[in-house]
């Protein structure tokens, strides 16, 4: 193997240095400038329905969404925003609310100053903030209100609602070029220019650079990667990442993770959203969980303890390890909002729930606490390892409950006020 092919010649693996961006304050959250990458989400309730919107924002915040975007599309929605903000505050929730404006945002912000004040940030789509001669004045109206209220803005170009005048101009120029580019390349350029030209205009109108966040969302993975690479190379604005219309279920998760994972690895991105289509009646917080898991598995942040579990095979016909892994993982995620204050550092915990003796003991030793459950034909004994050493062997019908109790005890002793981990005992 020559030098270029030898992976051991490289230093410690890791992402590229973060793209240097301007830091932006959004309510009590810092975006960009080297701050931790922020996970955000968006409600799908009717914003005019104050109670349901409060409930969903609260659920998203509890799941770990650090900013939540809400639709402000008509007068009833604008009038509801301050009541939503106040209702959340009564619950002790200070998660910044972002107003999503299209077409008539300038009118709503002007007519409902309490809405303009209650929101922590405004999202503007340069493709539909106004059309023809009205575009500049209506964009200027929103920026003026944002400046008056000291609010940042996200200028978010979108593949599905791109500035058609700009796109037509670039297409005409491309057609007249002696070396015309691919239509998709021209469209990507229009996306980038739409965001950058709008940001430049906002600065001309008096908006400081540290109140501007840019995004350029498309629905195709390779196009998204190319657009954001270009956007990052041509500016130092804070950047929001997201694959728009990612889709439902595993398709949406895989597509978003593939696109955002590559960009994050290259140091691009200050805040992310995983735009999943929920199942009918599904849980909106799933997109928050996926965003957190993406950042945590890539090593950018830690949110919840990790539970490693084997995939199962012919050696593990019992479903005990699957049920236990799910039970432990669900329990940990449900308890994390409380544990964040009760057990500082618990998000660093690693738990292993393995199904047989092949990799079970070894994987369990790598975890803070792990168990190797008996596989098909193995003796009905489950060794438990604590910080790499054999701690106890569980037997009988209560193995699952006993291990869960040990995990809870470990968390309390390691991360609680006593901070004393039980020493492995010889058997």
Short mmCIF file of C-alpha atoms in Angstrom, two decimals:
data_model
loop_
_atom_site.label_atom_id
_atom_site.label_comp_id
_atom_site.label_asym_id
_atom_site.label_seq_id
_atom_site.Cartn_x
_atom_site.Cartn_y
_atom_site.Cartn_z
CA UNK A 1 0.00 0.00 0.00
CA UNK A 2 1.50 3.38 -0.95
CA UNK A 3 1.49 6.44 1.27
CA UNK A 4 -1.65 7.98 -0.22
CA UNK A 5 -3.62 4.81 0.41
CA UNK A 6 -2.59 4.32 4.03
CA UNK A 7 -5.30 5.70 6.37
CA UNK A 8 -2.93 5.41 9.35
CA UNK A 9 -0.76 8.19 7.93
CA UNK A 10 -3.41 10.79 8.73
CA UNK A 11 -3.83 12.45 12.11
CA UNK A 12 -6.92 12.05 14.28
CA UNK A 13 -10.02 11.92 12.10
CA UNK A 14 -12.47 14.77 12.43
CA UNK A 15 -14.38 17.46 10.57
CA UNK A 16 -12.81 20.39 8.80
CA UNK A 17 -12.49 23.60 10.82
CA UNK A 18 -15.80 25.44 11.05
CA UNK A 19 -16.44 27.98 8.32
CA UNK A 20 -15.81 31.36 9.95
CA UNK A 21 -19.10 33.23 10.16
CA UNK A 22 -20.46 36.31 11.88
CA UNK A 23 -22.13 35.60 15.22
CA UNK A 24 -25.84 36.36 15.50
CA UNK A 25 -27.96 36.56 18.66
CA UNK A 26 -31.47 35.16 18.29
CA UNK A 27 -33.22 35.77 21.57
CA UNK A 28 -31.23 33.78 24.13
CA UNK A 29 -29.51 31.64 21.47
CA UNK A 30 -26.20 32.34 19.74
CA UNK A 31 -25.82 31.29 16.10
CA UNK A 32 -22.53 31.25 14.20
CA UNK A 33 -19.15 32.64 15.14
CA UNK A 34 -18.01 29.24 16.38
CA UNK A 35 -20.97 28.73 18.72
CA UNK A 36 -22.39 25.18 18.97
CA UNK A 37 -24.49 24.20 15.96
CA UNK A 38 -28.13 24.96 16.81
CA UNK A 39 -31.03 22.56 16.24
CA UNK A 40 -34.30 24.19 15.23
CA UNK A 41 -37.73 23.06 14.08
CA UNK A 42 -41.08 24.40 12.86
CA UNK A 43 -44.65 23.94 14.00
CA UNK A 44 -47.38 22.61 11.71
CA UNK A 45 -50.26 23.97 13.76
CA UNK A 46 -52.51 26.85 12.73
CA UNK A 47 -50.71 29.71 14.48
CA UNK A 48 -54.06 31.41 15.08
CA UNK A 49 -54.91 28.46 17.34
CA UNK A 50 -53.00 29.74 20.35
CA UNK A 51 -53.44 26.71 22.61
CA UNK A 52 -52.40 24.09 20.05
CA UNK A 53 -49.43 26.16 18.94
CA UNK A 54 -48.27 26.66 22.52
CA UNK A 55 -48.59 22.92 23.11
CA UNK A 56 -46.54 22.04 20.05
CA UNK A 57 -43.84 24.63 20.66
CA UNK A 58 -43.59 23.36 24.24
CA UNK A 59 -43.24 19.77 22.99
CA UNK A 60 -40.58 20.78 20.47
CA UNK A 61 -38.70 22.76 23.09
CA UNK A 62 -38.89 19.86 25.54
CA UNK A 63 -37.50 17.57 22.83
CA UNK A 64 -34.53 19.93 22.47
CA UNK A 65 -35.43 22.37 19.71
CA UNK A 66 -33.44 25.50 20.49
CA UNK A 67 -35.46 27.73 18.17
CA UNK A 68 -38.96 27.17 16.78
CA UNK A 69 -40.39 28.73 13.63
CA UNK A 70 -44.10 29.46 13.36
CA UNK A 71 -46.13 30.46 10.33
CA UNK A 72 -47.39 34.04 10.26
CA UNK A 73 -49.53 34.11 7.15
CA UNK A 74 -52.57 36.23 8.01
CA UNK A 75 -53.91 38.73 10.51
CA UNK A 76 -55.27 36.13 12.94
CA UNK A 77 -51.87 34.45 13.11
CA UNK A 78 -50.05 37.75 13.65
CA UNK A 79 -52.47 38.71 16.43
CA UNK A 80 -51.87 35.33 18.13
CA UNK A 81 -48.06 35.57 18.29
CA UNK A 82 -47.72 37.67 21.48
CA UNK A 83 -50.25 35.45 23.23
CA UNK A 84 -48.23 32.39 22.23
CA UNK A 85 -45.03 34.00 23.50
CA UNK A 86 -46.70 34.92 26.81
CA UNK A 87 -48.30 31.50 27.21
CA UNK A 88 -44.94 29.81 26.73
CA UNK A 89 -43.31 32.16 29.22
CA UNK A 90 -45.88 31.14 31.83
CA UNK A 91 -44.68 27.56 31.34
CA UNK A 92 -41.09 28.67 31.78
CA UNK A 93 -40.29 28.21 28.09
CA UNK A 94 -38.08 30.91 26.60
CA UNK A 95 -37.27 29.19 23.30
CA UNK A 96 -36.97 31.91 20.62
CA UNK A 97 -39.91 32.11 18.19
CA UNK A 98 -39.17 32.78 14.54
CA UNK A 99 -41.85 34.27 12.33
CA UNK A 100 -42.14 32.71 8.87
CA UNK A 101 -43.33 35.40 6.44
CA UNK A 102 -44.35 35.14 2.79
CA UNK A 103 -46.08 37.59 0.44
CA UNK A 104 -47.61 39.95 3.04
CA UNK A 105 -45.06 39.95 5.83
CA UNK A 106 -44.48 43.68 5.46
CA UNK A 107 -48.18 44.37 6.06
CA UNK A 108 -48.54 42.02 9.03
CA UNK A 109 -45.45 43.31 10.83
CA UNK A 110 -46.56 46.90 10.35
CA UNK A 111 -50.18 46.28 11.38
CA UNK A 112 -49.29 44.14 14.40
CA UNK A 113 -46.35 45.74 16.22
CA UNK A 114 -46.86 43.39 19.20
CA UNK A 115 -46.17 40.48 16.84
CA UNK A 116 -43.03 42.19 15.53
CA UNK A 117 -41.83 42.66 19.10
CA UNK A 118 -42.69 39.17 20.35
CA UNK A 119 -40.76 37.32 17.64
CA UNK A 120 -37.04 36.73 18.10
CA UNK A 121 -36.31 36.61 14.36
CA UNK A 122 -38.06 37.10 11.03
CA UNK A 123 -37.68 34.68 8.12
CA UNK A 124 -37.89 36.40 4.72
CA UNK A 125 -38.09 34.57 1.40
CA UNK A 126 -36.57 36.84 -1.29
CA UNK A 127 -38.52 34.92 -3.94
CA UNK A 128 -41.91 36.08 -2.69
CA UNK A 129 -41.38 39.11 -0.48
CA UNK A 130 -42.76 41.14 -3.36
CA UNK A 131 -42.89 41.20 -7.12
CA UNK A 132 -41.54 43.61 -9.76
CA UNK A 133 -41.44 47.22 -8.57
CA UNK A 134 -42.93 46.33 -5.16
CA UNK A 135 -40.14 43.93 -4.21
CA UNK A 136 -37.63 46.51 -3.05
CA UNK A 137 -40.10 48.61 -1.06
CA UNK A 138 -41.72 45.63 0.67
CA UNK A 139 -38.35 44.09 1.50
CA UNK A 140 -37.23 47.47 2.82
CA UNK A 141 -40.36 47.70 4.99
CA UNK A 142 -39.54 44.40 6.71
CA UNK A 143 -35.90 45.34 7.24
CA UNK A 144 -36.93 48.72 8.68
CA UNK A 145 -39.25 47.01 11.18
CA UNK A 146 -36.55 44.49 12.06
CA UNK A 147 -34.06 47.31 12.67
CA UNK A 148 -36.57 49.20 14.79
CA UNK A 149 -37.12 46.14 16.98
CA UNK A 150 -33.47 45.00 17.00
CA UNK A 151 -34.44 41.68 15.43
CA UNK A 152 -32.26 39.50 13.19
CA UNK A 153 -33.57 38.09 9.93
CA UNK A 154 -33.01 34.88 8.02
CA UNK A 155 -32.96 35.50 4.31
CA UNK A 156 -33.99 32.13 2.99
CA UNK A 157 -33.93 31.44 -0.73
CA UNK A 158 -35.83 28.32 -1.74
CA UNK A 159 -35.68 26.18 -4.87
CA UNK A 160 -39.48 26.05 -5.02
CA UNK A 161 -40.05 29.79 -4.80
CA UNK A 162 -36.99 31.28 -6.44
CA UNK A 163 -36.89 34.90 -7.64
CA UNK A 164 -38.09 34.35 -11.21
CA UNK A 165 -36.80 37.68 -12.54
CA UNK A 166 -33.30 36.90 -11.33
CA UNK A 167 -33.50 33.34 -12.66
CA UNK A 168 -34.71 34.55 -16.08
CA UNK A 169 -31.90 37.12 -16.26
CA UNK A 170 -29.25 34.51 -15.49
CA UNK A 171 -30.79 32.02 -17.91
CA UNK A 172 -30.74 34.62 -20.70
CA UNK A 173 -27.12 35.50 -19.96
CA UNK A 174 -26.23 31.82 -19.93
CA UNK A 175 -27.97 31.18 -23.27
CA UNK A 176 -25.96 34.01 -24.83
CA UNK A 177 -22.68 32.70 -23.41
CA UNK A 178 -20.23 30.95 -25.77
CA UNK A 179 -19.90 28.23 -23.12
CA UNK A 180 -23.36 27.85 -21.55
CA UNK A 181 -23.64 25.94 -18.31
CA UNK A 182 -26.11 23.26 -17.30
CA UNK A 183 -29.56 24.60 -16.40
CA UNK A 184 -29.30 23.21 -12.86
CA UNK A 185 -25.98 25.01 -12.37
CA UNK A 186 -27.57 28.30 -13.44
CA UNK A 187 -30.46 27.69 -11.05
CA UNK A 188 -28.03 27.06 -8.20
CA UNK A 189 -26.26 30.30 -9.04
CA UNK A 190 -29.61 32.11 -8.91
CA UNK A 191 -30.18 30.67 -5.43
CA UNK A 192 -26.86 31.93 -4.16
CA UNK A 193 -27.21 35.34 -5.79
CA UNK A 194 -30.75 35.74 -4.46
CA UNK A 195 -29.54 35.27 -0.88
CA UNK A 196 -26.38 37.37 -1.22
CA UNK A 197 -28.00 40.27 -3.09
CA UNK A 198 -30.80 40.42 -0.52
CA UNK A 199 -28.29 40.41 2.32
CA UNK A 200 -26.33 43.21 0.70
CA UNK A 201 -29.55 45.20 0.31
CA UNK A 202 -30.40 44.63 3.98
CA UNK A 203 -27.01 46.03 4.95
CA UNK A 204 -27.59 49.06 2.72
CA UNK A 205 -30.82 49.60 4.66
CA UNK A 206 -28.90 49.73 7.93
CA UNK A 207 -29.08 46.13 9.12
CA UNK A 208 -25.82 45.07 10.79
CA UNK A 209 -24.14 41.98 9.43
CA UNK A 210 -24.48 40.33 12.83
CA UNK A 211 -28.26 40.23 12.41
CA UNK A 212 -28.32 38.34 9.13
CA UNK A 213 -28.53 34.57 8.63
CA UNK A 214 -28.65 33.04 5.16
CA UNK A 215 -30.09 29.82 3.79
CA UNK A 216 -30.52 28.39 0.30
CA UNK A 217 -32.70 25.30 0.46
CA UNK A 218 -33.26 22.77 -2.30
CA UNK A 219 -34.72 19.26 -2.25
CA UNK A 220 -31.98 17.36 -4.12
CA UNK A 221 -28.98 16.24 -2.10
CA UNK A 222 -26.21 16.98 -4.61
CA UNK A 223 -27.69 20.37 -5.51
CA UNK A 224 -27.94 21.30 -1.84
CA UNK A 225 -24.30 20.43 -1.22
CA UNK A 226 -23.18 22.46 -4.23
CA UNK A 227 -25.31 25.49 -3.34
CA UNK A 228 -24.10 25.69 0.25
CA UNK A 229 -20.46 25.12 -0.68
CA UNK A 230 -20.74 28.08 -3.03
CA UNK A 231 -22.64 30.21 -0.52
CA UNK A 232 -20.07 29.55 2.20
CA UNK A 233 -17.15 30.33 -0.11
CA UNK A 234 -18.63 33.70 -1.06
CA UNK A 235 -19.73 35.10 2.30
CA UNK A 236 -19.19 35.05 6.05
CA UNK A 237 -22.85 35.35 7.05
CA UNK A 238 -24.15 32.79 9.56
CA UNK A 239 -25.68 29.86 7.67
CA UNK A 240 -28.81 27.80 8.30
CA UNK A 241 -28.79 24.32 6.73
CA UNK A 242 -31.77 22.28 5.67
CA UNK A 243 -32.87 19.99 2.87
CA UNK A 244 -36.29 21.32 1.98
CA UNK A 245 -39.13 18.87 1.37
CA UNK A 246 -36.87 16.03 2.56
CA UNK A 247 -39.79 13.60 2.65
CA UNK A 248 -41.29 11.07 5.01
CA UNK A 249 -39.76 8.40 7.22
CA UNK A 250 -36.42 6.80 6.35
CA UNK A 251 -36.22 8.62 3.00
CA UNK A 252 -36.34 12.02 4.66
CA UNK A 253 -33.90 11.00 7.38
CA UNK A 254 -31.39 9.48 4.96
CA UNK A 255 -31.55 12.36 2.47
CA UNK A 256 -31.17 15.04 5.15
CA UNK A 257 -28.39 13.19 6.94
CA UNK A 258 -26.48 12.58 3.70
CA UNK A 259 -26.63 16.21 2.60
CA UNK A 260 -26.15 17.92 5.95
CA UNK A 261 -23.55 15.40 7.09
CA UNK A 262 -21.27 16.23 4.17
CA UNK A 263 -21.65 19.98 4.66
CA UNK A 264 -21.13 19.80 8.42
CA UNK A 265 -18.03 17.66 7.91
CA UNK A 266 -16.70 20.42 5.65
CA UNK A 267 -17.26 22.99 8.42
CA UNK A 268 -20.35 24.54 6.82
CA UNK A 269 -23.47 25.27 8.86
CA UNK A 270 -24.34 27.11 12.07
CA UNK A 271 -27.92 25.96 12.59
CA UNK A 272 -29.88 23.04 11.11
CA UNK A 273 -33.39 21.78 10.60
CA UNK A 274 -34.43 18.31 9.48
CA UNK A 275 -37.59 18.92 7.42
CA UNK A 276 -39.39 15.60 7.87
CA UNK A 277 -42.92 14.99 6.70
CA UNK A 278 -44.61 13.36 9.72
CA UNK A 279 -46.87 10.36 9.38
CA UNK A 280 -50.57 11.27 9.69
CA UNK A 281 -50.99 12.09 13.36
CA UNK A 282 -47.25 11.56 13.83
CA UNK A 283 -44.98 13.21 16.35
CA UNK A 284 -43.51 16.51 15.14
CA UNK A 285 -40.62 16.20 17.60
CA UNK A 286 -39.10 13.43 15.49
CA UNK A 287 -37.31 16.02 13.37
CA UNK A 288 -35.67 17.45 16.48
CA UNK A 289 -34.49 14.02 17.59
CA UNK A 290 -32.99 13.29 14.16
CA UNK A 291 -31.19 16.64 14.12
CA UNK A 292 -29.70 15.98 17.53
CA UNK A 293 -28.69 12.44 16.62
CA UNK A 294 -26.99 13.69 13.44
CA UNK A 295 -24.89 16.21 15.37
CA UNK A 296 -24.14 13.77 18.17
CA UNK A 297 -23.17 10.80 16.00
CA UNK A 298 -20.82 13.09 14.04
CA UNK A 299 -19.25 14.32 17.27
CA UNK A 300 -20.31 17.97 17.11
CA UNK A 301 -22.50 18.04 20.23
CA UNK A 302 -23.91 15.76 22.91
CA UNK A 303 -27.60 15.84 23.77
CA UNK A 304 -28.59 12.49 25.29
CA UNK A 305 -26.77 9.36 26.44
CA UNK A 306 -26.04 6.99 23.58
CA UNK A 307 -27.39 3.45 23.61
CA UNK A 308 -25.42 1.02 21.46
CA UNK A 309 -27.27 -2.14 20.48
CA UNK A 310 -26.43 -4.94 18.07
CA UNK A 311 -28.69 -5.39 15.03
CA UNK A 312 -29.52 -8.99 15.87
CA UNK A 313 -28.89 -12.13 13.85
CA UNK A 314 -29.54 -15.88 13.95
CA UNK A 315 -27.67 -16.04 17.25
CA UNK A 316 -30.23 -13.71 18.88
CA UNK A 317 -33.67 -15.08 18.13
CA UNK A 318 -34.89 -13.69 21.47
CA UNK A 319 -36.26 -10.16 21.33
CA UNK A 320 -35.17 -9.41 24.89
CA UNK A 321 -32.19 -7.25 23.91
CA UNK A 322 -34.28 -5.29 21.39
CA UNK A 323 -37.00 -4.60 23.94
CA UNK A 324 -34.45 -3.62 26.59
CA UNK A 325 -32.52 -1.32 24.23
CA UNK A 326 -35.73 0.46 23.23
CA UNK A 327 -36.91 0.69 26.83
CA UNK A 328 -33.61 2.19 28.03
CA UNK A 329 -33.38 4.62 25.10
CA UNK A 330 -36.98 5.82 25.47
CA UNK A 331 -36.58 6.16 29.22
CA UNK A 332 -33.41 8.23 28.86
CA UNK A 333 -34.90 10.58 26.24
CA UNK A 334 -38.08 11.08 28.30
CA UNK A 335 -36.09 11.90 31.41
CA UNK A 336 -33.47 14.15 29.81
CA UNK A 337 -35.32 17.46 30.35
CA UNK A 338 -35.18 16.76 34.11
CA UNK A 339 -31.75 15.17 34.10
CA UNK A 340 -30.14 18.19 32.42
CA UNK A 341 -30.37 20.06 35.72
CA UNK A 342 -30.28 17.10 38.11
CA UNK A 343 -27.37 15.23 36.52
CA UNK A 344 -24.96 17.61 34.76
CA UNK A 345 -22.88 15.75 32.20
CA UNK A 346 -25.26 12.79 31.87
CA UNK A 347 -25.51 13.38 28.12
CA UNK A 348 -21.97 11.95 27.87
CA UNK A 349 -23.14 8.54 29.13
CA UNK A 350 -22.74 5.50 26.87
CA UNK A 351 -24.88 2.40 27.40
CA UNK A 352 -24.55 -0.92 25.53
CA UNK A 353 -27.30 -3.51 25.20
CA UNK A 354 -25.94 -6.50 23.29
CA UNK A 355 -27.61 -9.73 22.24
CA UNK A 356 -24.98 -12.48 22.46
CA UNK A 357 -21.42 -13.38 23.47
CA UNK A 358 -19.75 -12.62 20.11
CA UNK A 359 -19.38 -8.84 20.51
CA UNK A 360 -21.47 -8.43 23.65
CA UNK A 361 -18.78 -8.45 26.34
CA UNK A 362 -16.31 -6.39 24.28
CA UNK A 363 -18.85 -3.72 23.34
CA UNK A 364 -20.14 -3.60 26.90
CA UNK A 365 -16.61 -2.96 28.17
CA UNK A 366 -16.30 0.05 25.86
CA UNK A 367 -19.49 1.59 27.33
CA UNK A 368 -19.91 3.21 30.73
CA UNK A 369 -22.38 0.49 31.55
CA UNK A 370 -23.31 -2.42 29.33
CA UNK A 371 -24.96 -5.80 29.33
CA UNK A 372 -24.44 -8.89 27.20
CA UNK A 373 -27.71 -10.77 27.08
CA UNK A 374 -27.76 -14.51 26.34
CA UNK A 375 -28.19 -15.38 22.69
CA UNK A 376 -29.79 -18.47 21.23
CA UNK A 377 -28.47 -21.57 22.98
CA UNK A 378 -26.34 -19.60 25.47
CA UNK A 379 -26.53 -20.03 29.21
CA UNK A 380 -29.25 -17.77 30.68
CA UNK A 381 -26.73 -15.40 32.24
CA UNK A 382 -26.14 -11.72 31.41
CA UNK A 383 -22.85 -10.18 32.53
CA UNK A 384 -22.96 -6.45 33.29
CA UNK A 385 -19.86 -4.30 32.84
CA UNK A 386 -19.29 -0.95 34.54
CA UNK A 387 -16.53 1.30 33.20
CA UNK A 388 -14.84 -1.61 31.46
CA UNK A 389 -14.90 -4.10 34.32
CA UNK A 390 -17.18 -6.98 35.20
CA UNK A 391 -19.66 -5.76 37.78
CA UNK A 392 -22.39 -8.35 38.16
CA UNK A 393 -24.13 -11.22 36.38
CA UNK A 394 -27.89 -11.04 36.07
CA UNK A 395 -30.09 -14.11 35.78
CA UNK A 396 -33.73 -15.02 35.72
CA UNK A 397 -36.90 -13.44 34.34
CA UNK A 398 -36.14 -9.97 35.77
CA UNK A 399 -32.90 -9.35 33.81
CA UNK A 400 -34.37 -6.38 31.94
CA UNK A 401 -35.79 -4.68 35.01
CA UNK A 402 -32.63 -5.36 37.00
CA UNK A 403 -30.37 -3.84 34.33
CA UNK A 404 -32.58 -0.76 34.00
CA UNK A 405 -32.30 -0.28 37.77
CA UNK A 406 -28.51 -0.55 37.51
CA UNK A 407 -28.44 2.12 34.79
CA UNK A 408 -30.52 4.47 36.92
CA UNK A 409 -28.30 3.79 39.92
CA UNK A 410 -25.16 4.39 37.84
CA UNK A 411 -26.50 7.73 36.60
CA UNK A 412 -27.41 8.84 40.10
CA UNK A 413 -24.05 7.86 41.59
CA UNK A 414 -21.88 9.15 38.75
CA UNK A 415 -23.69 12.35 37.83
CA UNK A 416 -25.65 13.10 41.01
CA UNK A 417 -24.45 15.18 43.92
CA UNK A 418 -22.55 12.25 45.39
CA UNK A 419 -20.79 11.52 42.06
CA UNK A 420 -19.58 8.13 43.25
CA UNK A 421 -19.58 5.24 40.81
CA UNK A 422 -20.00 1.74 42.29
CA UNK A 423 -16.79 -0.26 42.21
CA UNK A 424 -16.90 -3.53 40.28
CA UNK A 425 -17.34 -6.42 42.69
CA UNK A 426 -15.77 -9.83 42.28
CA UNK A 427 -18.22 -12.68 41.93
#
